[in-house]
Coordinates of C-alpha atoms in Angstrom, one line a residue:
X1 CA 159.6 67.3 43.3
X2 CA 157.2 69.4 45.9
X3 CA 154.7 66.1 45.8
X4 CA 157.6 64.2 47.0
X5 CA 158.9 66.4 49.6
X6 CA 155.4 66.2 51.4
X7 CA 154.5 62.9 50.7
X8 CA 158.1 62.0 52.6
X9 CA 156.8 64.3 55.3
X10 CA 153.4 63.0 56.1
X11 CA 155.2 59.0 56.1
X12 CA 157.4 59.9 58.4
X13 CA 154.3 62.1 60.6
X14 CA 152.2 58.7 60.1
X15 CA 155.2 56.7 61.7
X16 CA 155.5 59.0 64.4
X17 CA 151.7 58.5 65.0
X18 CA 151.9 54.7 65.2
X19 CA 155.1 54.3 67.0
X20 CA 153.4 56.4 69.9
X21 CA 150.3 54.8 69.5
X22 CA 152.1 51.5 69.7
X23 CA 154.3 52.4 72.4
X24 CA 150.9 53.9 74.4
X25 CA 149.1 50.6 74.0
X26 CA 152.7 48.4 74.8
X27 CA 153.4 50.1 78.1
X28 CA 150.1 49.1 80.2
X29 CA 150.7 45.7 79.1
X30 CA 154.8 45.6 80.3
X31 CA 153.9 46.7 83.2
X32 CA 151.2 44.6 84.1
X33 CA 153.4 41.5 83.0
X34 CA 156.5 42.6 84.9
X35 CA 157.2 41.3 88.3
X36 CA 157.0 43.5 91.1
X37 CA 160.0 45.3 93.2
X38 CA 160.1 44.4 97.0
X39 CA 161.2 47.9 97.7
X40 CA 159.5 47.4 101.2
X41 CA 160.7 43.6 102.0
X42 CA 162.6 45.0 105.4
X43 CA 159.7 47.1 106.5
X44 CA 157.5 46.1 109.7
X45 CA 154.1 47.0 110.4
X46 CA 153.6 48.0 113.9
X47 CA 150.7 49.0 116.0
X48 CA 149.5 48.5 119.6
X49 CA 148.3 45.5 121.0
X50 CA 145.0 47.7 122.7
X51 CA 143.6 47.8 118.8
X52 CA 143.1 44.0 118.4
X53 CA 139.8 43.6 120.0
X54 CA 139.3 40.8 122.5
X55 CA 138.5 37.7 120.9
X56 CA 138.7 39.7 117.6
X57 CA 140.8 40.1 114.5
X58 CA 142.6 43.0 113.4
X59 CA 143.6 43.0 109.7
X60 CA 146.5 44.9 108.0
X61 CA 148.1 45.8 104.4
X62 CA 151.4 43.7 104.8
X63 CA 153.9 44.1 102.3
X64 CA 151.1 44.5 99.4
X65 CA 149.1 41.6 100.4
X66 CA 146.2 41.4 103.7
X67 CA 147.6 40.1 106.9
X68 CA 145.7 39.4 109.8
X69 CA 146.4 39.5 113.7
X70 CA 144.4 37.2 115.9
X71 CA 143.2 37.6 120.0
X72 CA 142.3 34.0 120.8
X73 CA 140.2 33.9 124.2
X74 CA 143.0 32.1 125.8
X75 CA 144.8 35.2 125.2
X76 CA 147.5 34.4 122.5
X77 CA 148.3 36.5 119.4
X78 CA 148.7 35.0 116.2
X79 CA 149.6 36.5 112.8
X80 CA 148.6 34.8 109.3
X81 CA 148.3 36.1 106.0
X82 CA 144.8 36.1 105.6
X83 CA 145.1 35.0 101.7
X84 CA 143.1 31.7 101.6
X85 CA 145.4 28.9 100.0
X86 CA 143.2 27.6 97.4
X87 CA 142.1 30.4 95.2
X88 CA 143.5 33.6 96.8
X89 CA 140.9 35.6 98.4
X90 CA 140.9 37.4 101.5
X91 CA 139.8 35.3 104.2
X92 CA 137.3 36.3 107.1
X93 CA 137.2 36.1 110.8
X94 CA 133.8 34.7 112.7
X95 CA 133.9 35.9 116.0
X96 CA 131.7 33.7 117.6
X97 CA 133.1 30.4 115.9
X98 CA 137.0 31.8 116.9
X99 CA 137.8 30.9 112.3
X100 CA 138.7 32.0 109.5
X101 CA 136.3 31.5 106.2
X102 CA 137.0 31.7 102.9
X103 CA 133.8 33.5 101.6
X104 CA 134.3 32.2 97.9
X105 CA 134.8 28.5 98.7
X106 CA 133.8 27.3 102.2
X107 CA 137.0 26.9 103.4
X108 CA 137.7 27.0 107.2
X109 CA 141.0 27.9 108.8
X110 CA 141.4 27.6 112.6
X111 CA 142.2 30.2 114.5
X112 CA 145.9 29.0 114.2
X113 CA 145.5 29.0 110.0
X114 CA 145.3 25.4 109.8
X115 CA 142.7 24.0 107.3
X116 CA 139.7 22.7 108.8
X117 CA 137.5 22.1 106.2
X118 CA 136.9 22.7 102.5
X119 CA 139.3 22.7 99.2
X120 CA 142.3 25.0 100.9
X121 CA 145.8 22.6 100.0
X122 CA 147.4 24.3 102.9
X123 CA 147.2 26.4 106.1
X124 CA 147.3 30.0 106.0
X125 CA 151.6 30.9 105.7
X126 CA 152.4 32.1 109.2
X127 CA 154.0 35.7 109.7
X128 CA 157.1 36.7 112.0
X129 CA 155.3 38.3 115.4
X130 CA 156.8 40.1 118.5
X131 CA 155.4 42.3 121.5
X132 CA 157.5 44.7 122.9
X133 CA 156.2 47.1 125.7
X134 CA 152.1 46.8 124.3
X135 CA 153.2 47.6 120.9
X136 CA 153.0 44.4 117.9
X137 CA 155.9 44.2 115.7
X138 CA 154.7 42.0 112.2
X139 CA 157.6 41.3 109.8

């Protein structure tokens, strides 16, 4: 009857064992498969309009993704998300050519975000913009 008792004991041990094992190698998984909260959907990004350099791009963490403010040389501001529309990487501002590249692909985006050249489907998504006394209000 002893050689049962323990025998018991060290299945139910062994279960314990695997059901946190299983449990440890389930979680990472769940949460990497479940979609994300906006716990931050109503929150702005602000900043003043003297850090966007002239003729220059300022870029931002908006709302978990990269957004990007633009200083044309006419003067205009213009926010984009500066995720490229073909394959999702982070697009880059040249200066000189007053664009957006997509580094991965070729893509060119106008200053704007429409699609100049390359395999982008669509222009970069637009976001919400307003200057109040010097200081930029995104979202």
């Amino acid at each position: 009857m002893q050689a049962s008792t323990r025998r018991t004991f060290l299945g139910y041990c062994l279960g314990a064992i695997a059901l946190a094992g299983g449990a440890a190698a389930t979680y990472p998984v769940f949460r990497y498969l479940a979609p994300q909260g906006e716990s931050n959907s109503g929150s702005k990004v602000t900043f003043s309009e003297t850090e966007i350099p002239p003729d220059g791009a300022k870029f931002f963490d908006f709302h978990g993704t990269t957004g990007v403010i633009v200083k044309t040389r006419a003067g205009g501001l213009m926010a984009l998300s500066a995720v490229c529309t073909h394959l999702g990487c982070i697009v880059q501002w040249e200066k000189d050519k007053q664009d957006f590249l997509c580094p991965c692909h070729g893509g060119r985006f106008s200053a704007d975000g429409s699609v100049l050249s390359g395999p982008p489907p669509k222009p970069l998504a637009r976001l919400p913009l307003a200057v109040e006394n010097g200081i930029v209000i995104i979202g």
